[in-house]
Short mmCIF file of C-alpha atoms in Angstrom, two decimals:
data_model
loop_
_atom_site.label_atom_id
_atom_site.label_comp_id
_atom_site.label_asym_id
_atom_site.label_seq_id
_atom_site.Cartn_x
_atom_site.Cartn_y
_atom_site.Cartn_z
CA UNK V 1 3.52 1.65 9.98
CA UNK V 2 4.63 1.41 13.29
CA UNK V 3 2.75 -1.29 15.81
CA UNK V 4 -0.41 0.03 14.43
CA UNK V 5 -2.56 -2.96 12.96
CA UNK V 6 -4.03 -1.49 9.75
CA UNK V 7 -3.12 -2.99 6.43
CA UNK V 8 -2.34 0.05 3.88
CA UNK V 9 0.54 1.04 1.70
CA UNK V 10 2.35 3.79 3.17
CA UNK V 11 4.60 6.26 0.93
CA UNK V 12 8.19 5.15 2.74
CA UNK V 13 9.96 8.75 1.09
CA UNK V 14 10.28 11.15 -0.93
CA UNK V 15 8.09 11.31 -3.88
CA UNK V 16 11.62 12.60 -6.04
CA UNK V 17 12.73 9.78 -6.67
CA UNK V 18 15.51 8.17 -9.18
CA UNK V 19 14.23 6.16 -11.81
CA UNK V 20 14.88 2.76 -12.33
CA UNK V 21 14.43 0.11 -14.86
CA UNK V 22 11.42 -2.26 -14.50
CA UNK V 23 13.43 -5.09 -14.72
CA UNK V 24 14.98 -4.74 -11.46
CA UNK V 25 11.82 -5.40 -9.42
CA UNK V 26 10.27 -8.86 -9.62
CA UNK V 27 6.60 -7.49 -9.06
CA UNK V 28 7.33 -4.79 -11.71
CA UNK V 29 8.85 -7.09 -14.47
CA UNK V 30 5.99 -9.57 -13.96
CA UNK V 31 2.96 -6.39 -14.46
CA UNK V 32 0.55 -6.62 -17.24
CA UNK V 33 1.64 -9.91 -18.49
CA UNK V 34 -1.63 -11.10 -19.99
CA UNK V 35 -2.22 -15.16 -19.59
CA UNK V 36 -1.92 -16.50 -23.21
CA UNK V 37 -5.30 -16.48 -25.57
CA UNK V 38 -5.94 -18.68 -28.33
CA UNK V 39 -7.01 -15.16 -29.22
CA UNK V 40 -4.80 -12.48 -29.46
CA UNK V 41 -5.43 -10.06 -26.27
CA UNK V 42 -4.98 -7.00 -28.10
CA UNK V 43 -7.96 -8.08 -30.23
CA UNK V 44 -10.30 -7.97 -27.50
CA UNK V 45 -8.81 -5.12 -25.61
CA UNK V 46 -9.40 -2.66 -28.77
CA UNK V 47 -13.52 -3.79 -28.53
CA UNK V 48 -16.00 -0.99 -27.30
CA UNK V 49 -17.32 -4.07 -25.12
CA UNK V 50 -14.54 -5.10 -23.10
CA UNK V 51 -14.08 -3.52 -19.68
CA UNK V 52 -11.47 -5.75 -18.25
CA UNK V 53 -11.01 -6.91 -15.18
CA UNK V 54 -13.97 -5.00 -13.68
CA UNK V 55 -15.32 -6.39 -10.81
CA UNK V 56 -19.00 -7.52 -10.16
CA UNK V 57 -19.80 -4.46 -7.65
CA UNK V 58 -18.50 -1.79 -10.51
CA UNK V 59 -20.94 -3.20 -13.27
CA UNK V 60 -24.32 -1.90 -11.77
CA UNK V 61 -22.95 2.00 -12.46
CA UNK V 62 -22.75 1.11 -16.14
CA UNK V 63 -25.25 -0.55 -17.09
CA UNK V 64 -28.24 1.39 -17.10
CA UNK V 65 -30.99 0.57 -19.34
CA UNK V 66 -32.55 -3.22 -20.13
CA UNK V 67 -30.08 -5.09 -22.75
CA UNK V 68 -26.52 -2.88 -21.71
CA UNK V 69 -23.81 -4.95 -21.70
CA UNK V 70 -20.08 -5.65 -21.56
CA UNK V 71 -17.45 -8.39 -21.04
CA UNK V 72 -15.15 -8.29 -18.31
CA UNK V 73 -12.70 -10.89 -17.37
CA UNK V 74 -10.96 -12.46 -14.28
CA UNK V 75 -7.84 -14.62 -13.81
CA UNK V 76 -8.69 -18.18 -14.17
CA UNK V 77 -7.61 -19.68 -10.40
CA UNK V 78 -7.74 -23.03 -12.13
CA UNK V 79 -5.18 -22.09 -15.21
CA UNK V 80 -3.26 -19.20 -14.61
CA UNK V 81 -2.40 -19.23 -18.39
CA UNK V 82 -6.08 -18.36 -18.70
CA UNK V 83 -9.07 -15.74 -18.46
CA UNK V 84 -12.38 -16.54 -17.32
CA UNK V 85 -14.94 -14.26 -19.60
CA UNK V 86 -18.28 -13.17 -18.84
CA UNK V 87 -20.73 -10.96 -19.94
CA UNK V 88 -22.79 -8.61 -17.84
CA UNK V 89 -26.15 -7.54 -18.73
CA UNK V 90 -28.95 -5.88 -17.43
CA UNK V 91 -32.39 -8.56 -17.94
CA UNK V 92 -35.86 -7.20 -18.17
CA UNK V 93 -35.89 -7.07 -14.58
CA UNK V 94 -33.54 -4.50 -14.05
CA UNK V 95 -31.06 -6.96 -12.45
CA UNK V 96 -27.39 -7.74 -13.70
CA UNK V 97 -26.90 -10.87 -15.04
CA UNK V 98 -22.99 -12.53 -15.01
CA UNK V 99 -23.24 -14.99 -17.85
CA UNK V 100 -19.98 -16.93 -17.76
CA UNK V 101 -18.81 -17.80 -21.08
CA UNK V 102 -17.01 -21.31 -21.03
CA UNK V 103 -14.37 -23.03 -23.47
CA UNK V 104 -14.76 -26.55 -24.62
CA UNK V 105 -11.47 -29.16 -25.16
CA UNK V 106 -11.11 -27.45 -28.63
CA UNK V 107 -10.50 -24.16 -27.22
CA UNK V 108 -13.77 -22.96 -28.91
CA UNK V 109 -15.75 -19.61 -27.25
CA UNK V 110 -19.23 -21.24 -25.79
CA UNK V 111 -22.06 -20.28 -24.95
CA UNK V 112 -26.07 -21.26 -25.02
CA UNK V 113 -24.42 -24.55 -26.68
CA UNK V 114 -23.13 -22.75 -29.54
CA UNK V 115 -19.18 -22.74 -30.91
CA UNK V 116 -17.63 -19.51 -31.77
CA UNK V 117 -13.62 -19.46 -32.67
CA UNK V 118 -13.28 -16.64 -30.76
CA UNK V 119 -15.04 -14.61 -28.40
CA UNK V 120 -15.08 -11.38 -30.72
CA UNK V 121 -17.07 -13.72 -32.95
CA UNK V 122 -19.09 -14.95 -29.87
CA UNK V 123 -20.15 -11.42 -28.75
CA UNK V 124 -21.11 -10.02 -32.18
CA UNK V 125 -23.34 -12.96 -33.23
CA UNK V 126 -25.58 -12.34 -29.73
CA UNK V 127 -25.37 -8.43 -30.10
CA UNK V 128 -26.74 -8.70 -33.78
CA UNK V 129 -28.74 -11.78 -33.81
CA UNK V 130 -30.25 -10.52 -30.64
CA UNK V 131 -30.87 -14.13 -29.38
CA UNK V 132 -31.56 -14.69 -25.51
CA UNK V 133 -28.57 -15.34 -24.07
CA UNK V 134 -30.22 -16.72 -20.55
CA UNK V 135 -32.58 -19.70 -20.60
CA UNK V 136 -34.16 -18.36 -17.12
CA UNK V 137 -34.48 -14.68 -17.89
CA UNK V 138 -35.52 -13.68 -21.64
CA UNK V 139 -32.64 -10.84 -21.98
CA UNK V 140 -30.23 -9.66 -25.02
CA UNK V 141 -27.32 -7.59 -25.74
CA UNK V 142 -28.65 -4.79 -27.05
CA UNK V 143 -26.37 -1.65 -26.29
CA UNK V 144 -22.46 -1.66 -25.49
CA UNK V 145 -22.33 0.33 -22.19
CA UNK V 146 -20.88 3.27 -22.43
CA UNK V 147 -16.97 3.63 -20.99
CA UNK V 148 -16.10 6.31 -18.78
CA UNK V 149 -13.13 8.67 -18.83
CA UNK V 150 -11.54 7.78 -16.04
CA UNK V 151 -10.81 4.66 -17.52
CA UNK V 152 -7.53 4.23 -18.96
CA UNK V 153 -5.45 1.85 -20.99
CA UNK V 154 -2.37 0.02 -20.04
CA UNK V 155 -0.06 1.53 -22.69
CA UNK V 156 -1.07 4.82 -20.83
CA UNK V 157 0.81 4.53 -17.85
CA UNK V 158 4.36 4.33 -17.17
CA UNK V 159 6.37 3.53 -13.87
CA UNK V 160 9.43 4.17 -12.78
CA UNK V 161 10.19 3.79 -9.23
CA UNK V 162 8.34 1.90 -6.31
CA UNK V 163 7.80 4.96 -3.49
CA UNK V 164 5.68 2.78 -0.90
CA UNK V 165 4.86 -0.55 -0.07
CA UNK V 166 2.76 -2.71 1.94
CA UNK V 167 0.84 -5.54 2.69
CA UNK V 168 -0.39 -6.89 -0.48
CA UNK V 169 0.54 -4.05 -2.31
CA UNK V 170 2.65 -1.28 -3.84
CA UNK V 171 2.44 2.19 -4.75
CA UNK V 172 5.04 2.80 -7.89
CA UNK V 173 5.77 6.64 -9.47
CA UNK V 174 5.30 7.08 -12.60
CA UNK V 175 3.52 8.96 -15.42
CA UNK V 176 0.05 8.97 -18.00
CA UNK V 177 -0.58 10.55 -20.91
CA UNK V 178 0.29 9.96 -24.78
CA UNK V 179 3.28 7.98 -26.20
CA UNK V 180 5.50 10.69 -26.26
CA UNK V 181 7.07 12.30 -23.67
CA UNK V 182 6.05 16.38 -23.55
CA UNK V 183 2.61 16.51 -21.41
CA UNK V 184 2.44 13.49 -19.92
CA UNK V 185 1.59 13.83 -16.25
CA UNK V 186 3.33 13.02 -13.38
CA UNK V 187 1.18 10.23 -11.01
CA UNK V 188 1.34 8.15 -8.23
CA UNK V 189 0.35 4.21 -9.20
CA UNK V 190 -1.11 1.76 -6.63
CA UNK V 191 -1.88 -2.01 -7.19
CA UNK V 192 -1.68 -5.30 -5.39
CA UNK V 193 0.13 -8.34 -5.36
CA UNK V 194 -0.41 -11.65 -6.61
CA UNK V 195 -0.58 -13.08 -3.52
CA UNK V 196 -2.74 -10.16 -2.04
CA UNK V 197 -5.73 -12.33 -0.49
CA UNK V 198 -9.64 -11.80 -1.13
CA UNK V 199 -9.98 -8.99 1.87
CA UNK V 200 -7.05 -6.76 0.37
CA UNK V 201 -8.71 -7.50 -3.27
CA UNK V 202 -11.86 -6.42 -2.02
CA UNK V 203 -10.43 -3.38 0.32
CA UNK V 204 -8.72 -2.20 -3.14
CA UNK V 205 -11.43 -1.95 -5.19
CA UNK V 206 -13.79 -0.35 -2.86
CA UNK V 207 -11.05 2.27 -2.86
CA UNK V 208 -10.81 2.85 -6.36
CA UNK V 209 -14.57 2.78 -6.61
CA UNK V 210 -14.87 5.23 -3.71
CA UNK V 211 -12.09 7.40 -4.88
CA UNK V 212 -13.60 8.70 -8.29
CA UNK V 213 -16.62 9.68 -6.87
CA UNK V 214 -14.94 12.39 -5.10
CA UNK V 215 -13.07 15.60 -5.58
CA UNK V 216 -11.76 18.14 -3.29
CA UNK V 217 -8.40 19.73 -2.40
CA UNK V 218 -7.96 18.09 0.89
CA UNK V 219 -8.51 14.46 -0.56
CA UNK V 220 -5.77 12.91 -3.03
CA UNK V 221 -6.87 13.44 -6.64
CA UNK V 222 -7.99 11.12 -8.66
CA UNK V 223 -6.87 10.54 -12.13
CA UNK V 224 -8.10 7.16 -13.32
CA UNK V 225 -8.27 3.17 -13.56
CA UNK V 226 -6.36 1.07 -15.50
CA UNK V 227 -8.48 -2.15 -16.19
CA UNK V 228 -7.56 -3.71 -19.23
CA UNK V 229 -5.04 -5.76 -17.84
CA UNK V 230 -4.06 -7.53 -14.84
CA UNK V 231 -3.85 -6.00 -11.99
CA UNK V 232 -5.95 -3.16 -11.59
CA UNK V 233 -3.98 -0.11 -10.93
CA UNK V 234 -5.15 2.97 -9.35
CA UNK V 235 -3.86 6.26 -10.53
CA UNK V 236 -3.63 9.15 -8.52
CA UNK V 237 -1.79 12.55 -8.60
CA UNK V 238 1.80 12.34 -7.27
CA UNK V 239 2.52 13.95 -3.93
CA UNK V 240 5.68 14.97 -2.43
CA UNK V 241 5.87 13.12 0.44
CA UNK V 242 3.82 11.57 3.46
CA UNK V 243 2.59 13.78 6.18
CA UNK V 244 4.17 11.66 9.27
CA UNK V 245 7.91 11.63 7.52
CA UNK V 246 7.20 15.39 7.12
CA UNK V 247 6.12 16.14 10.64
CA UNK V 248 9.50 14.51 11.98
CA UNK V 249 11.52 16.31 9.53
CA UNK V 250 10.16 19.36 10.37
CA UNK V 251 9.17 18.78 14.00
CA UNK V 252 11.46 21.82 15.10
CA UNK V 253 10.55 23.95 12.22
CA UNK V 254 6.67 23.89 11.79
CA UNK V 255 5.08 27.20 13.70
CA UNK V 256 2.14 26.84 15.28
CA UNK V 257 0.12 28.47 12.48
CA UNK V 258 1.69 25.90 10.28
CA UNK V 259 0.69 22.91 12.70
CA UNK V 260 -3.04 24.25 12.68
CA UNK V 261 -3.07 24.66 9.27
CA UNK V 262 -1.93 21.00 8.70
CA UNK V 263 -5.14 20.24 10.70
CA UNK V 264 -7.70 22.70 9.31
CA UNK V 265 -6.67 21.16 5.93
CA UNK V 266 -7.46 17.57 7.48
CA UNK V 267 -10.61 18.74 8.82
CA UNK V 268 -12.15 20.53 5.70
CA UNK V 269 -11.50 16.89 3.49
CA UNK V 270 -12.87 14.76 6.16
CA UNK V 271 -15.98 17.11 6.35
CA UNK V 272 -16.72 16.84 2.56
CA UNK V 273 -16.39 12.75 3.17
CA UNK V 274 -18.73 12.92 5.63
CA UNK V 275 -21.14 15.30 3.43
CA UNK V 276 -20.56 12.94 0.50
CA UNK V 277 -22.09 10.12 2.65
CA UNK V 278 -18.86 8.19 3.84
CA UNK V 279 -16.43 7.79 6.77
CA UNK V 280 -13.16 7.09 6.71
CA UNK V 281 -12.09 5.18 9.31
CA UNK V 282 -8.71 5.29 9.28
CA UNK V 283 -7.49 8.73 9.46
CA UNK V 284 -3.82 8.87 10.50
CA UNK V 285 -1.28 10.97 9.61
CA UNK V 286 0.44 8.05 8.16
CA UNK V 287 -2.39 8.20 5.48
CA UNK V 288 -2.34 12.00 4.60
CA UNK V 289 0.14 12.98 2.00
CA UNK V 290 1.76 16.85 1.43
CA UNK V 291 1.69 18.94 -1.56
CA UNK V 292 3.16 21.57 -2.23
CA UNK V 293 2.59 21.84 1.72
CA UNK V 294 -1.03 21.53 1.78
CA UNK V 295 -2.13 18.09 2.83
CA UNK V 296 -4.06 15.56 1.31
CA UNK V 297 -6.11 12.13 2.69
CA UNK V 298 -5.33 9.14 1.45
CA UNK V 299 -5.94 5.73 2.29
CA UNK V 300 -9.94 5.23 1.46
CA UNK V 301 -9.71 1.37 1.56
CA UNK V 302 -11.55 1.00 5.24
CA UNK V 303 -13.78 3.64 4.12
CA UNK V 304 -17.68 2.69 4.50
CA UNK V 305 -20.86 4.60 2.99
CA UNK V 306 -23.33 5.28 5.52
CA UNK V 307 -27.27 6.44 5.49
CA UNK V 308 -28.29 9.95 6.53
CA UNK V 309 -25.50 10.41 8.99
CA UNK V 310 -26.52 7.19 10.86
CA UNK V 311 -23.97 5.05 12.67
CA UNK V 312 -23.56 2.27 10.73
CA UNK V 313 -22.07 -1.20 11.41
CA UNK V 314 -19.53 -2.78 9.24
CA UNK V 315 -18.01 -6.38 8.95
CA UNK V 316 -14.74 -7.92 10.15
CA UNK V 317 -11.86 -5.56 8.95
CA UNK V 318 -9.15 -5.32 10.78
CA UNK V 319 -8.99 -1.53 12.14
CA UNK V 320 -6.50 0.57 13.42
CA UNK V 321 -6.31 0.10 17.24
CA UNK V 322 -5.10 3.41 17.76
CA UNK V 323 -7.05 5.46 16.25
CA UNK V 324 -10.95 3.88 16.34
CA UNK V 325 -13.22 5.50 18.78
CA UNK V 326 -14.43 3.33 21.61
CA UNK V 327 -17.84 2.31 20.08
CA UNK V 328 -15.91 1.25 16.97
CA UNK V 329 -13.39 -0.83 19.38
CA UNK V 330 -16.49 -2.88 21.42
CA UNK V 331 -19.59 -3.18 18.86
CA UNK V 332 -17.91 -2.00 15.37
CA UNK V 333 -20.05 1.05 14.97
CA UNK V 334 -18.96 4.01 12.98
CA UNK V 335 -20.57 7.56 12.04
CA UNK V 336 -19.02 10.68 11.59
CA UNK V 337 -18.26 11.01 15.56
CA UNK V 338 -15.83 8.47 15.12
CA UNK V 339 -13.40 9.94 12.68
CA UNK V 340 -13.31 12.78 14.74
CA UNK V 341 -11.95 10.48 17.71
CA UNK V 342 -9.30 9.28 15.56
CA UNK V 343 -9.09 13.41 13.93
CA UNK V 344 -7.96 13.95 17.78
CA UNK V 345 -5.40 11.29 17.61
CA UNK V 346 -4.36 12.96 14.38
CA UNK V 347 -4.13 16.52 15.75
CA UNK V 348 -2.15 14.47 18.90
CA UNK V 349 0.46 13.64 16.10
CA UNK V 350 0.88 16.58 14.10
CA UNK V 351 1.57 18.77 17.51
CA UNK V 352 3.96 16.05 19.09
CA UNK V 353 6.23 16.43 15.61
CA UNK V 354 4.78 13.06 14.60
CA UNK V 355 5.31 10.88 17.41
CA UNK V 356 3.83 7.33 17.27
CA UNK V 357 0.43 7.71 19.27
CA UNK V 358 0.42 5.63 22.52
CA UNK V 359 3.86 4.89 22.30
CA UNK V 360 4.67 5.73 26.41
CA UNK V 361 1.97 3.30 27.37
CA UNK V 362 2.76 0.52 24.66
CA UNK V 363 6.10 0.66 26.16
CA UNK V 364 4.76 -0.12 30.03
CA UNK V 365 2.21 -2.83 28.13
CA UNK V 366 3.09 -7.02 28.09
CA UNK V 367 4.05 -6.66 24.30
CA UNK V 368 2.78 -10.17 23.79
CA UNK V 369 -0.73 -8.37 24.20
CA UNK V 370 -0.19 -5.00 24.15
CA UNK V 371 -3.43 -4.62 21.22
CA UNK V 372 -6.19 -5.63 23.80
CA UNK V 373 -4.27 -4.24 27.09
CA UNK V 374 -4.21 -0.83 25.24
CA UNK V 375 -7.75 -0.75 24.46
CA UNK V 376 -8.86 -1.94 27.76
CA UNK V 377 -6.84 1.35 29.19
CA UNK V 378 -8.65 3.53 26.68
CA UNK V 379 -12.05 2.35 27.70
CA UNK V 380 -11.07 2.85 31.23
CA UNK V 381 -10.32 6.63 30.41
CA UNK V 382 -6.85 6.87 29.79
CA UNK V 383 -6.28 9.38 27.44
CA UNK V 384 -2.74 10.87 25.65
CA UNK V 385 -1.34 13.73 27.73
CA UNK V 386 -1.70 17.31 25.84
CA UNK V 387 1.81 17.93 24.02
CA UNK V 388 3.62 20.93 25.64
CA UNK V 389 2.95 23.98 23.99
CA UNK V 390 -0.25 23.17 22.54
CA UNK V 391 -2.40 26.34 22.23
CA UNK V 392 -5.89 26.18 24.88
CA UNK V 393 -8.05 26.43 22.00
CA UNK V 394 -6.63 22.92 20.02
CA UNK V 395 -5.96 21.67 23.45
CA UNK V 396 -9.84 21.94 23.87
CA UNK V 397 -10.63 20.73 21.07
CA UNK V 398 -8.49 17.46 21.12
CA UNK V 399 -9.60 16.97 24.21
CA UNK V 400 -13.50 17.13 22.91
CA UNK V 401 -13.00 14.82 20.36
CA UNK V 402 -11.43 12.16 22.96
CA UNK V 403 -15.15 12.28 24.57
CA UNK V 404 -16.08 8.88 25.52
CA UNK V 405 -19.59 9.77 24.18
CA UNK V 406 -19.55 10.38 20.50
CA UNK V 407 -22.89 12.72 21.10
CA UNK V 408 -20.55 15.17 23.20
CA UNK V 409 -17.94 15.27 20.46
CA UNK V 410 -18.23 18.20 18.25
CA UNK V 411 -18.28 17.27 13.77
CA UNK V 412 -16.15 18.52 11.63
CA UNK V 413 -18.52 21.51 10.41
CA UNK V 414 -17.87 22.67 14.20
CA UNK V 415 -14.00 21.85 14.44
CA UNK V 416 -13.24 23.43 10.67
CA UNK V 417 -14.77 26.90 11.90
CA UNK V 418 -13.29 26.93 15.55
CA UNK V 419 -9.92 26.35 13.76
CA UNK V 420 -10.18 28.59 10.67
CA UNK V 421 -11.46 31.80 13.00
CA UNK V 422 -9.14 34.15 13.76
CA UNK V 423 -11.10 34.80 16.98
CA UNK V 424 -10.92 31.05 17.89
CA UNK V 425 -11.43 31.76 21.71
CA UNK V 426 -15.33 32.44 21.39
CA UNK V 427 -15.75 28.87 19.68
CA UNK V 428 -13.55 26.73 22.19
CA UNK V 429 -14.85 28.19 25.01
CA UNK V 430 -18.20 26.75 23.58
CA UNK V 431 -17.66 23.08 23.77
CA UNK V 432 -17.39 21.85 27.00
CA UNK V 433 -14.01 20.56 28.44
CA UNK V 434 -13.54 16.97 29.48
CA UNK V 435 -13.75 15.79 32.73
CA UNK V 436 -10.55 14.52 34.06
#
């Protein structure tokens, strides 16, 4: 990851990787082991009801009408030989009540003061009793909500070798489908540690959520969820290998056609974010993956949703110095001008043969501060020199996106054409160049 301060898990190789056993990674051996249950686990997991370890932002999507309702869980930071259980359900109001379900010194399932052995018991008693389960708010459980596709099963997935890790989390190889062997898919898992903290928790499953809601060939597919037990893992389609490792690899093999492509294919996924309503943020080529030598973004866990193409201001994450556009740097504002500054940076990269952006002037920098010395040069103009050998028209463009006014930079609707036409002269010669 270089010296750039962004907190993602990067694919460190080759997606072809030898298997290993699980037992020969602590954080793989340890997976999945569910807290012990007065209950049995398996029990509850085979319920219509249970959803696992959804989290509170998730629950909205699926319940829909007055009365839905399910039971997720979370790890119990008091006990962690225990689950906390709650139900959520929609009230009268059309608001999503978390009713926390508590167990007494007798290990007994409890809730509006009464006893149940067991939380199966617990939940099917208010479902067909229909009594309030909220003093404050007259609401019931009336329907189980509905479980989507995309969410899968433990017993699912398999994985066999880690291919990337990070900070507070790993990205393992492996494969989904039915027990046996013929059909099952090849896929690229991603969880967190244990001791991931609440930022990288919350990062994570802003990713997920934002990940299933999209679709296109520039953007990592999605496969599904796995939420029944601890952690949540995201499952994605396995790529061959990061776009960064590629670009060095292939730094004296890639024709120019081939380095343009690399960013057309960039371009066209970041312009479907954008029309779906979100920016990325974080755009890098150390977050784009290749397959079968197309490219594909990765990486959504910076991503924000934004209104009608408004900038939009975001909260305390810590971004990527190298790539975020000045207005992002001084008052943490982001629209779809600013991934196109950091698009530039990526465009930089993939024409240099993937060298480290910045890395000349890091160098010359008091290392001890190099973060705020850098960005105080980039406000005062300093921008990359133009790798040799860069062809006028993505020369141009680069240089457009680097505007220090993100009105004067083109979007991606503008940069996909100029660098899809075959006649790419007439659109370069359109934007206007920067002023040294």
């Amino acid at each position: 990851m270089g010296m750039d301060k962004s907190v993602n898990v990067q694919y460190t190789r080759d997606a072809n990787v030898t298997r290993t056993t699980r037992n020969e990674d602590d954080s793989c051996s340890s997976l999945c082991t569910p807290p012990s249950s007065t209950e049995p686990l398996e029990i509850i997991l085979a319920k219509d009801f249970y959803f696992g370890f959804l989290s509170v932002d998730d629950c909205e999507e699926f319940l829909v009408q007055e009365g839905d309702f399910l039971v997720r869980c979370l790890p119990d930071p008091s006990n962690s030989q225990r689950l906390l259980w709650i139900i959520a359900v929609k009230d009268v109001k059309g608001k999503i009540q978390h009713i926390p379900v508590t167990r007494d010194d007798e290990d007994q399932y409890v809730l509006m003061k009464r006893k149940f052995p067991s939380l199966v018991e617990l939940v099917h008693h208010y479902h067909t009793s229909k009594e309030i389960v909220v003093v404050s708010v007259p609401v019931v459980l009336r329907r189980t909500a509905a479980k989507p596709k995309w969410m899968l099963t433990d017993s699912s997935v398999t994985m066999f070798a880690q291919i990337g890790k990070g900070q507070g989390g790993s990205v393992w190889a492996g494969t989904f489908g039915e027990t046996c062997q013929l059909g099952r898919r090849p896929v690229a898992i991603k969880y967190l540690h244990e001791d991931a903290n609440p930022a990288q928790v919350a990062s994570f499953e802003k990713e997920a959520r934002i990940h299933r809601r999209l679709s296109h060939s520039s953007i990592v597919q999605f496969v599904a969820i796995v939420i029944d037990k601890y952690p949540v893992r995201l499952v994605t389609e396995l790529c061959d290998n990061n776009l960064k490792i590629h670009l060095k690899k292939n730094a004296s093999k890639l024709a120019q056609k081939d380095k343009i492509q690399i960013c057309l294919d960039v371009s066209e996924g970041l312009e479907y974010l954008i029309g779906k309503g979100y920016v990325h943020r974080d755009i890098a080529a150390r977050n784009c993956l290749m397959k079968q030598g197309r490219v594909r973004i990765t990486d959504l866990g910076l991503a924000v949703r934004f209104a009608n193409l408004k900038p939009t201001e975001v909260g305390p994450e810590k971004l990527p110095i190298k790539t975020t556009a000045p207005e992002g740097l001084i008052c943490k504002v982001f629209s779809e001008k600013s991934d196109v500054w950091a698009f530039g940076v990526l465009m930089w990269e993939v024409f240099t043969g993937g060298a480290e952006p910045y890395e000349d002037l890091i160098n010359r920098l008091d290392k001890r501060n190099w973060g705020n010395l850098l960005v105080a040069n980039i406000l005062a103009g300093y921008r990359m020199p133009i790798p040799l050998g860069t062809p006028k028209n993505v020369e141009s463009v680069i240089k457009n996106c680097w505007q220090r006014n993100p009105v004067k930079r083109p979007t991606f609707h503008m940069v996909r054409k100029m660098l899809s036409n075959k006649s790419t002269k007439k659109w370069y010669q359109r934007l206007p160049m920067l002023k040294k």
